[in-house]
Amino acid sequence: MGIGLDFARRIAAGDVIVLDGAVSTELQRRGVPVNESSWFGQANFDHLDVVQALHEDYIRAGAEVIIANTHSTNRAGLEPAGFGDRVEEANRRAVRAAIRARDTAADRPVAVAGSISSFIPAAMGAADTTDLRNLTTFREQAAILADAGVDLIALEMMDSASYGLAAVQAAVETGLPVWLGMSPIRFPSGRLGTYSADKPCIMPDEDPGKPDAFRELVEAYATSCQGLAAVVLMHVELGVIADGLPVIREYFPDLPLGVYAEVGHYEAPNWVFADLSPDEYLKAATGWADAGVQLIGGCCGTGPEHIRALAEGLPKRVTGREGGS
């Protein structure tokens, strides 16, 4: 049985699947320099040994899914940074590092996911407003990732249907399982919203005319998208998850849900780490599992010790599907 079919069977049986933690911010923690246009996409050229070692650390910590370092390596991320002629190379090297890590460190089935995200240079706070996110760009990366050997596609920070619907279409066309990841934010009013389409990762001002922005986003995907394998809250603050989960459950009642949360905050171009212990993260994650979440890992600011705590402490199967904490 292939890895994809094995994971599908386990998810259908109610198993909890432990994902890895952050790649980009953990590379920062390990001394890899940030590129102020392409985030950590350039690490696939200059620090691939560090990328592979990080994947190995997550596998040894207990991760059952590792996400290749392709979050910012589609053409929308690399061409404005001067690497437009190396898009295929960047993605293939990233997947190769993840697969080599699995071959080196895994003693159990481990899936390799390819990340496709909403990243553009404006996410770094850069003045460059180049936006190459379109169906052609997403198809290019999706096809490369599939051919390079990923087991699934993880769509990340798809916080606007203006580009997200094209990303879903491109990913689904590969025939691989596709996880749709969104990153709701909380405004000072208490309402849930989304990052603006033109500046992902940068906290926007609240638009009083869109009091239900996150719900509208989820509804747009639920209305238009077929063939998704899971829906995920990712790059999301811990305090937002309890309100975000019921919304995605309402619109995707039959799909498995996932959460990988951030710890800390972004001050362009770097991540500012927060002091949240692995045990504290596990406590929050146990609440998600109790609410029926099956795909659980960590995002920016988390590391291998957070994932080790999840692997050792989370229940093996879910018991419910309502709400969250």
Coordinates of C-alpha atoms in Angstrom, one line a residue:
M1 CA 0.0 0.0 0.0
G2 CA 1.4 3.4 -1.0
I3 CA 1.9 6.1 1.6
G4 CA -1.0 8.2 0.3
L5 CA -3.4 5.3 0.5
D6 CA -2.1 4.3 3.9
F7 CA -2.7 7.8 5.3
A8 CA -6.1 8.0 3.7
R9 CA -7.0 4.7 5.5
R10 CA -5.7 6.0 8.8
I11 CA -7.5 9.3 8.5
A12 CA -10.8 7.5 7.7
A13 CA -10.3 5.4 10.8
G14 CA -10.0 8.5 12.9
D15 CA -6.3 8.4 13.5
V16 CA -4.4 11.6 14.6
I17 CA -1.5 12.3 12.2
V18 CA 1.4 14.3 13.6
L19 CA 2.8 16.9 11.2
D20 CA 6.2 18.6 11.4
G21 CA 6.8 22.1 12.7
A22 CA 8.1 25.2 11.1
V23 CA 10.7 25.0 8.3
S24 CA 11.4 28.7 7.5
T25 CA 11.6 30.0 11.1
E26 CA 13.6 27.0 12.3
L27 CA 16.1 27.7 9.5
Q28 CA 16.3 31.2 10.8
R29 CA 16.9 29.8 14.3
R30 CA 19.7 27.7 12.9
G31 CA 21.5 30.6 11.3
V32 CA 20.3 30.5 7.7
P33 CA 20.0 34.1 6.5
V34 CA 16.7 35.4 5.4
N35 CA 16.4 36.7 1.8
E36 CA 14.4 39.9 2.0
S37 CA 12.6 39.1 -1.3
S38 CA 12.2 35.3 -1.2
W39 CA 12.1 34.5 2.5
F40 CA 13.9 31.1 2.9
G41 CA 13.5 29.9 -0.7
Q42 CA 17.1 30.6 -1.4
A43 CA 18.1 28.1 1.3
N44 CA 17.5 25.4 -1.3
F45 CA 20.5 26.7 -3.2
D46 CA 22.9 27.7 -0.4
H47 CA 22.0 25.6 2.7
L48 CA 20.3 22.4 1.5
D49 CA 22.3 20.4 4.1
V50 CA 20.6 22.4 6.9
V51 CA 17.2 21.9 5.3
Q52 CA 17.7 18.2 5.1
A53 CA 19.0 18.0 8.7
L54 CA 15.9 19.9 9.9
H55 CA 13.6 17.4 8.2
E56 CA 15.5 14.5 9.8
D57 CA 15.1 16.1 13.2
Y58 CA 11.4 16.4 12.7
I59 CA 11.1 12.8 11.6
R60 CA 13.1 11.6 14.6
A61 CA 10.9 13.7 16.8
G62 CA 7.9 11.8 15.6
A63 CA 6.5 13.7 12.6
E64 CA 4.6 11.5 10.1
V65 CA 4.3 14.3 7.5
I66 CA 7.1 16.6 6.6
I67 CA 6.6 19.7 4.4
A68 CA 9.3 20.5 1.8
N69 CA 10.9 23.9 1.8
T70 CA 8.8 25.1 -1.1
H71 CA 6.6 27.7 0.6
S72 CA 8.2 30.6 -1.2
T73 CA 9.6 28.8 -4.3
N74 CA 7.0 29.3 -6.9
R75 CA 7.6 31.8 -9.7
A76 CA 5.7 34.5 -7.7
G77 CA 8.3 34.3 -5.0
L78 CA 11.5 33.6 -6.9
E79 CA 11.3 35.7 -10.1
P80 CA 11.1 39.1 -8.3
A81 CA 14.1 38.0 -6.2
G82 CA 16.2 37.3 -9.4
F83 CA 15.8 33.5 -9.4
G84 CA 13.2 33.2 -12.1
D85 CA 15.5 30.8 -14.1
R86 CA 15.9 28.5 -11.1
V87 CA 12.2 27.8 -10.1
E88 CA 12.4 24.2 -11.1
E89 CA 15.8 23.7 -9.5
A90 CA 14.6 25.2 -6.2
N91 CA 11.6 23.0 -6.0
R92 CA 13.3 19.8 -7.0
R93 CA 16.2 20.4 -4.6
A94 CA 13.7 21.0 -1.8
V95 CA 11.8 17.8 -2.5
R96 CA 15.0 15.8 -2.9
A97 CA 16.2 17.0 0.5
A98 CA 12.9 15.9 2.2
I99 CA 12.9 12.5 0.5
R100 CA 16.6 12.0 1.5
A101 CA 15.7 12.9 5.0
R102 CA 12.9 10.3 5.0
D103 CA 15.3 7.7 3.6
T104 CA 17.9 8.5 6.3
A105 CA 15.8 9.0 9.4
A106 CA 12.4 7.3 9.1
D107 CA 11.6 3.9 10.6
R108 CA 7.9 4.2 9.8
P109 CA 5.8 5.6 6.9
V110 CA 6.4 9.3 6.5
A111 CA 4.7 11.4 3.8
V112 CA 6.4 14.3 2.0
A113 CA 4.2 17.3 1.3
G114 CA 4.9 20.0 -1.2
S115 CA 3.9 23.5 -0.1
I116 CA 2.3 25.9 -2.5
S117 CA 1.6 29.3 -0.8
S118 CA 0.4 32.8 -1.4
F119 CA 3.9 34.2 -0.9
I120 CA 5.0 37.3 -2.8
P121 CA 7.7 39.8 -1.9
A122 CA 5.2 42.2 -0.3
A123 CA 4.8 39.5 2.4
M124 CA 8.3 40.6 3.5
G125 CA 7.3 44.2 3.8
A126 CA 9.2 44.8 0.6
A127 CA 8.3 47.7 -1.7
D128 CA 8.2 45.4 -4.7
T129 CA 4.5 44.9 -5.6
T130 CA 5.1 42.3 -8.3
D131 CA 2.3 39.7 -8.1
L132 CA 2.7 36.7 -10.3
R133 CA 0.1 34.5 -8.6
N134 CA -2.1 33.0 -11.2
L135 CA -3.2 29.6 -12.6
T136 CA -0.1 29.3 -14.8
T137 CA 2.3 30.0 -11.9
F138 CA 0.5 27.6 -9.6
R139 CA 0.3 24.9 -12.3
E140 CA 4.0 25.2 -12.9
Q141 CA 4.9 24.6 -9.3
A142 CA 2.3 21.9 -8.7
A143 CA 3.5 19.9 -11.7
I144 CA 7.2 20.2 -10.6
L145 CA 6.3 19.0 -7.1
A146 CA 4.3 16.1 -8.3
D147 CA 7.0 15.0 -10.7
A148 CA 9.6 15.3 -8.0
G149 CA 7.8 12.8 -5.9
V150 CA 5.7 14.5 -3.2
D151 CA 2.9 12.5 -1.7
L152 CA 0.5 15.4 -1.3
I153 CA 0.1 19.1 -1.8
A154 CA -0.3 21.5 1.1
L155 CA -1.8 24.8 0.1
E156 CA -0.7 27.4 2.7
M157 CA -2.0 30.8 3.6
M158 CA -4.7 30.8 0.9
D159 CA -6.3 33.8 2.4
S160 CA -8.0 35.3 -0.7
A161 CA -10.1 33.6 -3.3
S162 CA -8.6 36.0 -5.8
Y163 CA -5.6 33.7 -6.1
G164 CA -6.6 30.7 -3.9
L165 CA -9.2 29.3 -6.3
A166 CA -6.5 29.0 -9.0
A167 CA -4.1 27.4 -6.5
V168 CA -6.7 24.8 -5.6
Q169 CA -7.4 24.0 -9.3
A170 CA -3.7 23.6 -10.1
A171 CA -3.1 21.4 -7.1
V172 CA -6.1 19.2 -7.7
E173 CA -5.1 18.7 -11.3
T174 CA -2.0 16.8 -10.2
G175 CA -4.2 14.0 -8.8
L176 CA -2.5 14.1 -5.5
P177 CA -4.3 14.7 -2.1
V178 CA -4.7 18.4 -1.5
W179 CA -4.9 20.1 1.8
L180 CA -6.3 23.6 1.8
G181 CA -4.7 25.9 4.4
M182 CA -6.1 29.2 5.6
S183 CA -4.8 31.7 8.2
P184 CA -7.6 33.6 9.9
I185 CA -6.6 36.6 12.0
R186 CA -8.4 38.4 14.9
F187 CA -9.0 42.1 14.7
P188 CA -9.2 44.4 17.8
S189 CA -13.0 44.2 17.5
G190 CA -12.8 40.5 18.2
R191 CA -14.0 39.6 14.7
L192 CA -12.1 37.1 12.5
G193 CA -10.7 38.3 9.3
T194 CA -8.1 37.5 6.6
Y195 CA -4.8 38.9 5.4
S196 CA -5.2 41.2 2.5
A197 CA -4.6 39.7 -1.0
D198 CA -1.8 42.1 -1.8
K199 CA 0.1 41.8 1.5
P200 CA 0.0 38.3 2.9
C201 CA 1.5 38.0 6.4
I202 CA 1.2 41.7 7.1
M203 CA -1.6 42.6 9.5
P204 CA -4.2 44.7 7.7
D205 CA -6.6 47.3 9.0
E206 CA -10.1 46.0 9.7
D207 CA -12.6 46.7 7.0
P208 CA -15.9 47.5 8.7
G209 CA -17.7 46.7 5.5
K210 CA -16.5 43.1 5.7
P211 CA -17.4 41.9 9.2
D212 CA -17.5 38.2 8.2
A213 CA -14.4 38.2 5.9
F214 CA -13.1 34.8 7.1
R215 CA -16.5 33.1 6.9
E216 CA -16.9 34.5 3.4
L217 CA -13.6 33.1 2.4
V218 CA -14.4 29.7 3.6
E219 CA -17.8 29.8 1.9
A220 CA -16.1 30.8 -1.4
Y221 CA -13.9 27.7 -1.2
A222 CA -16.7 25.4 -0.2
T223 CA -18.9 26.6 -3.0
S224 CA -16.2 26.4 -5.7
C225 CA -13.7 23.7 -4.8
Q226 CA -14.0 20.0 -5.4
G227 CA -11.5 17.2 -4.7
L228 CA -9.9 18.5 -1.4
A229 CA -8.6 15.9 1.0
A230 CA -8.5 18.1 4.1
V231 CA -8.9 21.7 5.3
V232 CA -6.4 23.2 7.7
L233 CA -6.0 26.2 9.9
M234 CA -2.3 27.1 9.7
H235 CA 0.0 30.1 10.5
V236 CA -2.7 31.0 13.0
E237 CA -2.5 32.3 16.5
L238 CA -3.5 29.9 19.3
G239 CA -6.3 32.2 20.5
V240 CA -8.0 32.2 17.1
I241 CA -8.3 28.5 16.6
A242 CA -11.4 27.9 18.8
D243 CA -13.4 30.4 16.7
G244 CA -12.0 29.3 13.4
L245 CA -12.6 25.6 13.7
P246 CA -16.4 25.7 13.8
V247 CA -16.5 27.9 10.7
I248 CA -14.5 25.4 8.6
R249 CA -16.4 22.5 10.1
E250 CA -19.7 24.1 9.1
Y251 CA -18.7 24.4 5.5
F252 CA -16.6 21.2 5.2
P253 CA -18.5 18.8 7.5
D254 CA -17.2 15.7 5.8
L255 CA -13.5 16.5 5.4
P256 CA -10.7 15.9 8.0
L257 CA -9.5 19.1 9.6
G258 CA -6.0 20.1 10.6
V259 CA -4.2 22.7 12.7
Y260 CA -0.6 23.9 12.8
A261 CA -0.3 27.1 14.8
E262 CA 2.3 29.8 15.1
V263 CA 4.2 30.7 18.2
G264 CA 5.6 34.3 18.2
H265 CA 5.1 37.0 15.6
Y266 CA 6.4 38.4 12.4
E267 CA 8.5 41.6 12.2
A268 CA 9.6 41.8 8.6
P269 CA 11.9 40.3 7.6
N270 CA 12.4 38.1 10.6
W271 CA 10.4 36.0 13.0
V272 CA 10.3 37.0 16.6
F273 CA 10.2 33.8 18.8
A274 CA 8.0 33.5 21.8
D275 CA 8.5 31.4 24.9
L276 CA 5.8 28.7 24.7
S277 CA 7.0 25.4 26.0
P278 CA 6.4 22.1 24.2
D279 CA 4.1 21.0 27.0
E280 CA 2.0 24.2 26.7
Y281 CA 1.7 23.6 23.0
L282 CA 0.7 20.0 23.6
K283 CA -2.0 21.2 26.0
A284 CA -3.5 23.4 23.3
A285 CA -3.2 20.7 20.7
T286 CA -4.9 18.1 22.8
G287 CA -7.9 20.4 22.8
W288 CA -7.9 20.4 19.0
A289 CA -7.7 16.6 18.9
D290 CA -10.6 16.4 21.4
A291 CA -12.6 18.6 19.0
G292 CA -12.0 16.1 16.2
V293 CA -8.9 17.6 14.5
Q294 CA -6.8 14.9 13.0
L295 CA -3.8 16.6 11.3
I296 CA -1.8 18.4 14.0
G297 CA 1.6 20.0 13.8
G298 CA 3.4 23.4 14.2
C299 CA 4.0 26.5 12.1
C300 CA 6.2 29.5 12.5
G301 CA 8.1 29.6 15.8
T302 CA 7.7 25.9 16.6
G303 CA 10.5 23.3 16.4
P304 CA 11.3 19.6 16.8
E305 CA 10.7 19.6 20.6
H306 CA 7.2 20.9 20.1
I307 CA 6.6 18.0 17.6
R308 CA 8.2 15.5 19.9
A309 CA 5.7 16.6 22.6
L310 CA 2.8 16.1 20.1
A311 CA 4.0 12.7 19.0
E312 CA 4.4 11.5 22.6
G313 CA 1.3 13.1 24.1
L314 CA -1.5 13.4 21.6
P315 CA -4.3 10.8 21.6
K316 CA -3.9 8.3 18.8
R317 CA -7.5 8.8 17.6
V318 CA -10.1 11.5 17.7
T319 CA -13.2 11.3 19.7
G320 CA -15.3 14.3 18.6
R321 CA -15.7 16.9 15.9
E322 CA -17.1 20.0 17.6
G323 CA -15.5 23.3 18.4
G324 CA -11.9 23.6 19.7
S325 CA -9.8 25.1 22.4

